[in-house]
Amino acid sequence: MPGANSVTSNQETLHKDLEEVVRKYARTTFLRPIADHTREAFAEVKTFVEKFYGKNGDPGTASGVTNAIRDGAPGANAETAPQAVILDSGCGTGESTIHIARRFPGIPVIGIDKSCARLNKAGNPSQTAGEEVPANAFWIRAELLDFWRLALEHVKAGKWTIPYHAVYYPNPWPKQSEATRRFHMHPIFPTLLALGETIELRTNWEIYAREFAEAARIVFEENAINETAAHLEVQPQITCESFDPSAPETAFERKYKEARQELWRVLVALPQ
């Protein structure tokens, strides 16, 4: 990986069309056909989750997961029913999946990325520091937008609950003309918000973090999301802050920290 450069953009504040675009998509449903290869990948994930709980016993209930995420407490236990699943979306080479899996050893952690080349590096010795890959870590190649919709179907059907969803260092698409490729200005955003009890975004671009937080506020204000997730009638706690990771969890995060860049994170957490 080359040296970490700061984000450069012709945009100096929140995008001028942010509210208009987010409100429009909060009132619509994303209907693009789901790719067959992602359906196949999702079937593999379902099998892994079922086998994990079959081997380790039934999941309980997880009231402490959100606090553990906020506080950074290691080894948080899952107590969520019916089947708790954690997502690491855009996991790249999968290093973050290992860290998350160690934090939540009782929950399957699914690392998802569209790049076969990146996923081929998942679980290598440089990531595990000589330890075994956690038994609850699993990687799959899939299109995120399609995978999220399939996961939401499982959540709505009461088969899964997602206590934590990591979205670490997505492509910021920094040009103003590319803004609608950002997750929070795309039709998929209401689905992303409906998926998890706690979503954590990490980025090295302050504007992206502040846009993501504001877009989340707008979607919940619109209440259109309640058409796909009735439990989201409650208002979430949304925080946007700079942070300094003591132990970086991705190659990008390590490079950014070494370059002394300011890092940002957004937490969107439903009340427990």
PDB file of C-alpha atoms in Angstrom:
ATOM      1  CA  MET A   1       0.000   0.000   0.000  1.00  0.00           C
ATOM      2  CA  PRO A   2       1.474   3.377  -0.956  1.00  0.00           C
ATOM      3  CA  GLY A   3       1.846   6.240   1.491  1.00  0.00           C
ATOM      4  CA  ALA A   4      -1.415   7.544   2.887  1.00  0.00           C
ATOM      5  CA  ASN A   5      -2.438  10.839   1.305  1.00  0.00           C
ATOM      6  CA  SER A   6      -4.945  13.224   2.810  1.00  0.00           C
ATOM      7  CA  VAL A   7      -8.278  13.561   1.046  1.00  0.00           C
ATOM      8  CA  THR A   8      -8.252  16.418  -1.436  1.00  0.00           C
ATOM      9  CA  SER A   9     -11.545  17.808  -2.673  1.00  0.00           C
ATOM     10  CA  ASN A  10     -13.124  20.779  -4.396  1.00  0.00           C
ATOM     11  CA  GLN A  11     -15.796  20.593  -1.680  1.00  0.00           C
ATOM     12  CA  GLU A  12     -15.120  22.631   1.453  1.00  0.00           C
ATOM     13  CA  THR A  13     -18.288  21.988   3.464  1.00  0.00           C
ATOM     14  CA  LEU A  14     -21.326  19.684   3.473  1.00  0.00           C
ATOM     15  CA  HIS A  15     -22.545  19.073  -0.070  1.00  0.00           C
ATOM     16  CA  LYS A  16     -25.097  21.661  -1.147  1.00  0.00           C
ATOM     17  CA  ASP A  17     -27.505  18.948  -2.347  1.00  0.00           C
ATOM     18  CA  LEU A  18     -27.126  16.663   0.681  1.00  0.00           C
ATOM     19  CA  GLU A  19     -30.532  17.263   2.257  1.00  0.00           C
ATOM     20  CA  GLU A  20     -32.467  17.190  -1.023  1.00  0.00           C
ATOM     21  CA  VAL A  21     -30.831  13.945  -2.173  1.00  0.00           C
ATOM     22  CA  VAL A  22     -31.120  12.171   1.182  1.00  0.00           C
ATOM     23  CA  ARG A  23     -34.775  13.105   1.627  1.00  0.00           C
ATOM     24  CA  LYS A  24     -35.575  11.882  -1.888  1.00  0.00           C
ATOM     25  CA  TYR A  25     -33.998   8.501  -1.287  1.00  0.00           C
ATOM     26  CA  ALA A  26     -35.525   8.213   2.190  1.00  0.00           C
ATOM     27  CA  ARG A  27     -38.919   8.194   0.455  1.00  0.00           C
ATOM     28  CA  THR A  28     -38.060   5.577  -2.157  1.00  0.00           C
ATOM     29  CA  THR A  29     -36.983   1.939  -2.310  1.00  0.00           C
ATOM     30  CA  PHE A  30     -33.838   0.751  -4.091  1.00  0.00           C
ATOM     31  CA  LEU A  31     -34.988  -1.906  -6.554  1.00  0.00           C
ATOM     32  CA  ARG A  32     -31.924  -2.824  -8.609  1.00  0.00           C
ATOM     33  CA  PRO A  33     -31.887  -6.606  -9.286  1.00  0.00           C
ATOM     34  CA  ILE A  34     -29.644  -8.516  -6.900  1.00  0.00           C
ATOM     35  CA  ALA A  35     -26.691 -10.239  -8.571  1.00  0.00           C
ATOM     36  CA  ASP A  36     -26.739 -14.028  -8.572  1.00  0.00           C
ATOM     37  CA  HIS A  37     -23.166 -14.263  -7.254  1.00  0.00           C
ATOM     38  CA  THR A  38     -24.159 -12.232  -4.192  1.00  0.00           C
ATOM     39  CA  ARG A  39     -27.158 -14.500  -3.564  1.00  0.00           C
ATOM     40  CA  GLU A  40     -24.746 -17.431  -3.652  1.00  0.00           C
ATOM     41  CA  ALA A  41     -22.360 -15.651  -1.308  1.00  0.00           C
ATOM     42  CA  PHE A  42     -25.191 -14.854   1.082  1.00  0.00           C
ATOM     43  CA  ALA A  43     -26.176 -18.523   1.128  1.00  0.00           C
ATOM     44  CA  GLU A  44     -22.606 -19.356   2.188  1.00  0.00           C
ATOM     45  CA  VAL A  45     -22.832 -16.828   4.997  1.00  0.00           C
ATOM     46  CA  LYS A  46     -26.138 -18.264   6.207  1.00  0.00           C
ATOM     47  CA  THR A  47     -24.554 -21.721   6.336  1.00  0.00           C
ATOM     48  CA  PHE A  48     -21.573 -20.402   8.312  1.00  0.00           C
ATOM     49  CA  VAL A  49     -23.836 -18.622  10.824  1.00  0.00           C
ATOM     50  CA  GLU A  50     -26.020 -21.693  11.318  1.00  0.00           C
ATOM     51  CA  LYS A  51     -23.013 -23.958  11.797  1.00  0.00           C
ATOM     52  CA  PHE A  52     -21.400 -21.481  14.205  1.00  0.00           C
ATOM     53  CA  TYR A  53     -24.423 -21.412  16.473  1.00  0.00           C
ATOM     54  CA  GLY A  54     -24.977 -25.125  16.067  1.00  0.00           C
ATOM     55  CA  LYS A  55     -21.471 -25.726  17.397  1.00  0.00           C
ATOM     56  CA  ASN A  56     -21.396 -23.010  20.041  1.00  0.00           C
ATOM     57  CA  GLY A  57     -24.959 -23.119  21.294  1.00  0.00           C
ATOM     58  CA  ASP A  58     -27.925 -20.820  20.829  1.00  0.00           C
ATOM     59  CA  PRO A  59     -27.338 -17.062  20.938  1.00  0.00           C
ATOM     60  CA  GLY A  60     -28.700 -15.238  23.944  1.00  0.00           C
ATOM     61  CA  THR A  61     -29.618 -11.564  24.166  1.00  0.00           C
ATOM     62  CA  ALA A  62     -27.110  -8.696  23.717  1.00  0.00           C
ATOM     63  CA  SER A  63     -28.003  -5.589  25.659  1.00  0.00           C
ATOM     64  CA  GLY A  64     -24.357  -4.825  26.412  1.00  0.00           C
ATOM     65  CA  VAL A  65     -23.016  -4.780  22.874  1.00  0.00           C
ATOM     66  CA  THR A  66     -23.598  -1.073  22.185  1.00  0.00           C
ATOM     67  CA  ASN A  67     -21.961   0.049  25.420  1.00  0.00           C
ATOM     68  CA  ALA A  68     -19.006  -2.244  24.748  1.00  0.00           C
ATOM     69  CA  ILE A  69     -18.570  -0.659  21.321  1.00  0.00           C
ATOM     70  CA  ARG A  70     -18.699   2.863  22.719  1.00  0.00           C
ATOM     71  CA  ASP A  71     -16.365   2.067  25.597  1.00  0.00           C
ATOM     72  CA  GLY A  72     -13.956  -0.071  23.573  1.00  0.00           C
ATOM     73  CA  ALA A  73     -14.262  -2.921  26.064  1.00  0.00           C
ATOM     74  CA  PRO A  74     -12.608  -6.119  24.798  1.00  0.00           C
ATOM     75  CA  GLY A  75     -14.304  -9.480  24.768  1.00  0.00           C
ATOM     76  CA  ALA A  76     -17.902  -8.247  24.798  1.00  0.00           C
ATOM     77  CA  ASN A  77     -20.362 -11.136  24.875  1.00  0.00           C
ATOM     78  CA  ALA A  78     -23.315 -11.537  22.528  1.00  0.00           C
ATOM     79  CA  GLU A  79     -26.684 -11.986  24.156  1.00  0.00           C
ATOM     80  CA  THR A  80     -28.808 -11.209  21.160  1.00  0.00           C
ATOM     81  CA  ALA A  81     -31.606 -13.331  19.760  1.00  0.00           C
ATOM     82  CA  PRO A  82     -32.556 -14.785  17.393  1.00  0.00           C
ATOM     83  CA  GLN A  83     -29.136 -15.015  15.708  1.00  0.00           C
ATOM     84  CA  ALA A  84     -26.724 -12.147  16.160  1.00  0.00           C
ATOM     85  CA  VAL A  85     -24.467 -11.414  13.205  1.00  0.00           C
ATOM     86  CA  ILE A  86     -21.874  -8.639  12.908  1.00  0.00           C
ATOM     87  CA  LEU A  87     -21.004  -7.158   9.516  1.00  0.00           C
ATOM     88  CA  ASP A  88     -17.650  -5.693   8.475  1.00  0.00           C
ATOM     89  CA  SER A  89     -18.573  -4.035   5.194  1.00  0.00           C
ATOM     90  CA  GLY A  90     -15.823  -3.207   2.725  1.00  0.00           C
ATOM     91  CA  CYS A  91     -13.368  -5.156   4.853  1.00  0.00           C
ATOM     92  CA  GLY A  92     -10.552  -5.008   2.272  1.00  0.00           C
ATOM     93  CA  THR A  93      -7.843  -7.479   3.249  1.00  0.00           C
ATOM     94  CA  GLY A  94      -9.872  -8.535   6.282  1.00  0.00           C
ATOM     95  CA  GLU A  95      -7.654  -7.287   9.101  1.00  0.00           C
ATOM     96  CA  SER A  96     -10.525  -5.382  10.695  1.00  0.00           C
ATOM     97  CA  THR A  97     -12.657  -8.528  10.676  1.00  0.00           C
ATOM     98  CA  ILE A  98     -10.093 -10.255  12.889  1.00  0.00           C
ATOM     99  CA  HIS A  99     -10.028  -7.389  15.383  1.00  0.00           C
ATOM    100  CA  ILE A 100     -13.818  -7.224  15.545  1.00  0.00           C
ATOM    101  CA  ALA A 101     -14.099 -11.002  15.888  1.00  0.00           C
ATOM    102  CA  ARG A 102     -11.758 -10.891  18.892  1.00  0.00           C
ATOM    103  CA  ARG A 103     -13.852  -8.158  20.502  1.00  0.00           C
ATOM    104  CA  PHE A 104     -17.055 -10.157  20.064  1.00  0.00           C
ATOM    105  CA  PRO A 105     -16.049 -13.828  20.265  1.00  0.00           C
ATOM    106  CA  GLY A 106     -19.613 -15.081  20.686  1.00  0.00           C
ATOM    107  CA  ILE A 107     -20.942 -13.601  17.436  1.00  0.00           C
ATOM    108  CA  PRO A 108     -20.157 -14.525  13.811  1.00  0.00           C
ATOM    109  CA  VAL A 109     -18.351 -11.613  12.139  1.00  0.00           C
ATOM    110  CA  ILE A 110     -18.749 -11.439   8.369  1.00  0.00           C
ATOM    111  CA  GLY A 111     -16.146  -9.526   6.368  1.00  0.00           C
ATOM    112  CA  ILE A 112     -17.528  -8.474   2.987  1.00  0.00           C
ATOM    113  CA  ASP A 113     -15.612  -7.060   0.047  1.00  0.00           C
ATOM    114  CA  LYS A 114     -15.989  -7.141  -3.729  1.00  0.00           C
ATOM    115  CA  SER A 115     -12.264  -7.626  -4.405  1.00  0.00           C
ATOM    116  CA  CYS A 116     -11.024 -11.189  -4.673  1.00  0.00           C
ATOM    117  CA  ALA A 117      -7.415  -9.938  -4.653  1.00  0.00           C
ATOM    118  CA  ARG A 118      -7.898  -8.172  -1.315  1.00  0.00           C
ATOM    119  CA  LEU A 119      -9.793 -11.038   0.282  1.00  0.00           C
ATOM    120  CA  ASN A 120      -7.044 -13.493  -0.706  1.00  0.00           C
ATOM    121  CA  LYS A 121      -4.883 -11.735   1.912  1.00  0.00           C
ATOM    122  CA  ALA A 122      -7.405 -12.211   4.717  1.00  0.00           C
ATOM    123  CA  GLY A 123      -6.140 -14.114   7.733  1.00  0.00           C
ATOM    124  CA  ASN A 124      -2.460 -14.013   6.777  1.00  0.00           C
ATOM    125  CA  PRO A 125       0.170 -14.127   9.570  1.00  0.00           C
ATOM    126  CA  SER A 126       0.831 -10.377   9.462  1.00  0.00           C
ATOM    127  CA  GLN A 127      -2.793  -9.804  10.469  1.00  0.00           C
ATOM    128  CA  THR A 128      -3.065 -12.449  13.175  1.00  0.00           C
ATOM    129  CA  ALA A 129       0.244 -11.704  14.979  1.00  0.00           C
ATOM    130  CA  GLY A 130       0.996 -15.405  15.186  1.00  0.00           C
ATOM    131  CA  GLU A 131      -2.397 -16.332  16.651  1.00  0.00           C
ATOM    132  CA  GLU A 132      -5.056 -18.453  15.040  1.00  0.00           C
ATOM    133  CA  VAL A 133      -7.770 -16.797  13.003  1.00  0.00           C
ATOM    134  CA  PRO A 134     -10.807 -16.409  15.300  1.00  0.00           C
ATOM    135  CA  ALA A 135     -13.371 -19.144  14.740  1.00  0.00           C
ATOM    136  CA  ASN A 136     -16.131 -16.557  14.397  1.00  0.00           C
ATOM    137  CA  ALA A 137     -14.450 -14.687  11.507  1.00  0.00           C
ATOM    138  CA  PHE A 138     -15.664 -15.364   7.972  1.00  0.00           C
ATOM    139  CA  TRP A 139     -14.958 -13.589   4.696  1.00  0.00           C
ATOM    140  CA  ILE A 140     -17.063 -13.476   1.575  1.00  0.00           C
ATOM    141  CA  ARG A 141     -16.845 -11.767  -1.805  1.00  0.00           C
ATOM    142  CA  ALA A 142     -20.053  -9.924  -2.628  1.00  0.00           C
ATOM    143  CA  GLU A 143     -21.550  -6.631  -3.763  1.00  0.00           C
ATOM    144  CA  LEU A 144     -22.319  -4.635  -0.618  1.00  0.00           C
ATOM    145  CA  LEU A 145     -25.502  -3.015  -1.899  1.00  0.00           C
ATOM    146  CA  ASP A 146     -26.969  -6.418  -2.736  1.00  0.00           C
ATOM    147  CA  PHE A 147     -25.693  -8.130   0.403  1.00  0.00           C
ATOM    148  CA  TRP A 148     -27.223  -5.451   2.625  1.00  0.00           C
ATOM    149  CA  ARG A 149     -30.663  -5.915   1.064  1.00  0.00           C
ATOM    150  CA  LEU A 150     -30.506  -9.673   1.545  1.00  0.00           C
ATOM    151  CA  ALA A 151     -29.380  -9.160   5.137  1.00  0.00           C
ATOM    152  CA  LEU A 152     -32.265  -6.758   5.758  1.00  0.00           C
ATOM    153  CA  GLU A 153     -34.712  -9.407   4.551  1.00  0.00           C
ATOM    154  CA  HIS A 154     -33.282 -11.701   7.232  1.00  0.00           C
ATOM    155  CA  VAL A 155     -33.574  -8.981   9.872  1.00  0.00           C
ATOM    156  CA  LYS A 156     -37.189  -8.239   8.925  1.00  0.00           C
ATOM    157  CA  ALA A 157     -37.990 -11.955   9.017  1.00  0.00           C
ATOM    158  CA  GLY A 158     -36.667 -12.183  12.572  1.00  0.00           C
ATOM    159  CA  LYS A 159     -33.856 -14.555  11.618  1.00  0.00           C
ATOM    160  CA  TRP A 160     -30.941 -12.180  12.291  1.00  0.00           C
ATOM    161  CA  THR A 161     -30.176  -9.208  14.423  1.00  0.00           C
ATOM    162  CA  ILE A 162     -27.109  -7.096  13.721  1.00  0.00           C
ATOM    163  CA  PRO A 163     -25.849  -5.506  16.949  1.00  0.00           C
ATOM    164  CA  TYR A 164     -22.835  -3.914  15.253  1.00  0.00           C
ATOM    165  CA  HIS A 165     -22.060  -2.958  11.672  1.00  0.00           C
ATOM    166  CA  ALA A 166     -18.574  -1.681  10.797  1.00  0.00           C
ATOM    167  CA  VAL A 167     -18.155   0.568   7.754  1.00  0.00           C
ATOM    168  CA  TYR A 168     -14.468   1.431   7.960  1.00  0.00           C
ATOM    169  CA  TYR A 169     -12.840   3.850   5.501  1.00  0.00           C
ATOM    170  CA  PRO A 170     -15.176   3.608   2.505  1.00  0.00           C
ATOM    171  CA  ASN A 171     -14.156   5.348  -0.708  1.00  0.00           C
ATOM    172  CA  PRO A 172     -15.040   9.000   0.037  1.00  0.00           C
ATOM    173  CA  TRP A 173     -15.615   9.946  -3.608  1.00  0.00           C
ATOM    174  CA  PRO A 174     -14.291  13.421  -2.758  1.00  0.00           C
ATOM    175  CA  LYS A 175     -15.198  15.293  -5.951  1.00  0.00           C
ATOM    176  CA  GLN A 176     -18.493  17.166  -5.664  1.00  0.00           C
ATOM    177  CA  SER A 177     -19.584  15.583  -8.948  1.00  0.00           C
ATOM    178  CA  GLU A 178     -19.123  12.115  -7.395  1.00  0.00           C
ATOM    179  CA  ALA A 179     -21.155  12.811  -4.265  1.00  0.00           C
ATOM    180  CA  THR A 180     -24.061  10.510  -5.106  1.00  0.00           C
ATOM    181  CA  ARG A 181     -21.628   7.572  -5.029  1.00  0.00           C
ATOM    182  CA  ARG A 182     -21.120   8.128  -1.307  1.00  0.00           C
ATOM    183  CA  PHE A 183     -23.162   5.663   0.744  1.00  0.00           C
ATOM    184  CA  HIS A 184     -25.136   8.406   2.501  1.00  0.00           C
ATOM    185  CA  MET A 185     -26.186  10.075  -0.780  1.00  0.00           C
ATOM    186  CA  HIS A 186     -27.174   6.819  -2.483  1.00  0.00           C
ATOM    187  CA  PRO A 187     -30.598   5.090  -2.558  1.00  0.00           C
ATOM    188  CA  ILE A 188     -29.130   2.266  -0.437  1.00  0.00           C
ATOM    189  CA  PHE A 189     -28.666   4.482   2.629  1.00  0.00           C
ATOM    190  CA  PRO A 190     -32.059   3.782   4.300  1.00  0.00           C
ATOM    191  CA  THR A 191     -31.295   0.054   3.984  1.00  0.00           C
ATOM    192  CA  LEU A 192     -27.904   0.561   5.609  1.00  0.00           C
ATOM    193  CA  LEU A 193     -29.490   2.390   8.539  1.00  0.00           C
ATOM    194  CA  ALA A 194     -32.199  -0.241   8.948  1.00  0.00           C
ATOM    195  CA  LEU A 195     -29.709  -3.089   9.218  1.00  0.00           C
ATOM    196  CA  GLY A 196     -28.010  -2.629  12.546  1.00  0.00           C
ATOM    197  CA  GLU A 197     -28.469  -1.552  16.135  1.00  0.00           C
ATOM    198  CA  THR A 198     -25.125   0.258  16.041  1.00  0.00           C
ATOM    199  CA  ILE A 199     -23.347   1.398  12.882  1.00  0.00           C
ATOM    200  CA  GLU A 200     -19.796   2.713  13.097  1.00  0.00           C
ATOM    201  CA  LEU A 201     -18.330   4.649  10.189  1.00  0.00           C
ATOM    202  CA  ARG A 202     -14.631   5.521  10.182  1.00  0.00           C
ATOM    203  CA  THR A 203     -13.004   7.931   7.750  1.00  0.00           C
ATOM    204  CA  ASN A 204     -10.050  10.276   7.372  1.00  0.00           C
ATOM    205  CA  TRP A 205     -12.224  13.010   5.837  1.00  0.00           C
ATOM    206  CA  GLU A 206     -14.144  15.216   8.264  1.00  0.00           C
ATOM    207  CA  ILE A 207     -16.698  16.301   5.657  1.00  0.00           C
ATOM    208  CA  TYR A 208     -17.608  12.684   4.899  1.00  0.00           C
ATOM    209  CA  ALA A 209     -18.166  11.971   8.597  1.00  0.00           C
ATOM    210  CA  ARG A 210     -20.301  15.066   9.121  1.00  0.00           C
ATOM    211  CA  GLU A 211     -22.329  14.339   5.984  1.00  0.00           C
ATOM    212  CA  PHE A 212     -22.927  10.755   7.095  1.00  0.00           C
ATOM    213  CA  ALA A 213     -24.148  11.900  10.516  1.00  0.00           C
ATOM    214  CA  GLU A 214     -26.409  14.576   9.029  1.00  0.00           C
ATOM    215  CA  ALA A 215     -27.794  12.156   6.434  1.00  0.00           C
ATOM    216  CA  ALA A 216     -28.649   9.676   9.188  1.00  0.00           C
ATOM    217  CA  ARG A 217     -30.484  12.396  11.106  1.00  0.00           C
ATOM    218  CA  ILE A 218     -32.466  13.316   7.986  1.00  0.00           C
ATOM    219  CA  VAL A 219     -33.479   9.741   7.206  1.00  0.00           C
ATOM    220  CA  PHE A 220     -34.776   9.138  10.714  1.00  0.00           C
ATOM    221  CA  GLU A 221     -36.566  12.477  10.644  1.00  0.00           C
ATOM    222  CA  GLU A 222     -38.283  11.477   7.415  1.00  0.00           C
ATOM    223  CA  ASN A 223     -39.567   8.272   9.055  1.00  0.00           C
ATOM    224  CA  ALA A 224     -39.714   6.688   5.592  1.00  0.00           C
ATOM    225  CA  ILE A 225     -37.336   4.080   6.943  1.00  0.00           C
ATOM    226  CA  ASN A 226     -40.163   2.760   9.120  1.00  0.00           C
ATOM    227  CA  GLU A 227     -41.627   1.135   6.023  1.00  0.00           C
ATOM    228  CA  THR A 228     -38.748  -1.354   6.066  1.00  0.00           C
ATOM    229  CA  ALA A 229     -37.929  -1.471   9.780  1.00  0.00           C
ATOM    230  CA  ALA A 230     -40.710  -0.670  12.208  1.00  0.00           C
ATOM    231  CA  HIS A 231     -38.365  -0.882  15.196  1.00  0.00           C
ATOM    232  CA  LEU A 232     -36.604   2.249  13.930  1.00  0.00           C
ATOM    233  CA  GLU A 233     -39.506   4.489  14.957  1.00  0.00           C
ATOM    234  CA  VAL A 234     -37.284   5.370  17.915  1.00  0.00           C
ATOM    235  CA  GLN A 235     -34.691   8.063  17.397  1.00  0.00           C
ATOM    236  CA  PRO A 236     -31.067   6.941  17.447  1.00  0.00           C
ATOM    237  CA  GLN A 237     -28.135   8.548  19.170  1.00  0.00           C
ATOM    238  CA  ILE A 238     -25.856   9.969  16.470  1.00  0.00           C
ATOM    239  CA  THR A 239     -22.355  11.069  17.363  1.00  0.00           C
ATOM    240  CA  CYS A 240     -19.623  12.423  15.105  1.00  0.00           C
ATOM    241  CA  GLU A 241     -16.179  12.883  16.589  1.00  0.00           C
ATOM    242  CA  SER A 242     -12.474  12.769  15.881  1.00  0.00           C
ATOM    243  CA  PHE A 243     -10.633   9.855  17.440  1.00  0.00           C
ATOM    244  CA  ASP A 244      -7.130   8.474  17.822  1.00  0.00           C
ATOM    245  CA  PRO A 245      -7.067   4.657  17.680  1.00  0.00           C
ATOM    246  CA  SER A 246      -4.553   3.204  20.112  1.00  0.00           C
ATOM    247  CA  ALA A 247      -4.417  -0.011  18.076  1.00  0.00           C
ATOM    248  CA  PRO A 248      -5.259   0.544  14.381  1.00  0.00           C
ATOM    249  CA  GLU A 249      -7.571  -2.089  12.944  1.00  0.00           C
ATOM    250  CA  THR A 250      -6.944  -1.709   9.222  1.00  0.00           C
ATOM    251  CA  ALA A 251      -3.954  -1.050   7.004  1.00  0.00           C
ATOM    252  CA  PHE A 252      -5.506   2.297   6.027  1.00  0.00           C
ATOM    253  CA  GLU A 253      -6.015   3.253   9.658  1.00  0.00           C
ATOM    254  CA  ARG A 254      -2.415   2.401  10.486  1.00  0.00           C
ATOM    255  CA  LYS A 255      -1.109   4.462   7.542  1.00  0.00           C
ATOM    256  CA  TYR A 256      -3.329   7.422   8.419  1.00  0.00           C
ATOM    257  CA  LYS A 257      -2.213   7.312  12.044  1.00  0.00           C
ATOM    258  CA  GLU A 258       1.453   7.117  11.059  1.00  0.00           C
ATOM    259  CA  ALA A 259       0.911  10.105   8.777  1.00  0.00           C
ATOM    260  CA  ARG A 260      -0.682  11.956  11.734  1.00  0.00           C
ATOM    261  CA  GLN A 261      -3.920  12.497   9.897  1.00  0.00           C
ATOM    262  CA  GLU A 262      -7.010  13.323  11.920  1.00  0.00           C
ATOM    263  CA  LEU A 263      -9.450  10.409  11.896  1.00  0.00           C
ATOM    264  CA  TRP A 264     -13.203  10.631  12.341  1.00  0.00           C
ATOM    265  CA  ARG A 265     -15.926   8.237  13.345  1.00  0.00           C
ATOM    266  CA  VAL A 266     -19.702   8.342  13.388  1.00  0.00           C
ATOM    267  CA  LEU A 267     -21.805   6.123  15.650  1.00  0.00           C
ATOM    268  CA  VAL A 268     -25.484   5.648  14.881  1.00  0.00           C
ATOM    269  CA  ALA A 269     -26.878   3.724  17.841  1.00  0.00           C
ATOM    270  CA  LEU A 270     -30.460   2.786  18.614  1.00  0.00           C
ATOM    271  CA  PRO A 271     -31.490   3.029  22.276  1.00  0.00           C
ATOM    272  CA  GLN A 272     -31.104  -0.287  24.124  1.00  0.00           C
TER     273      GLN A 272
END
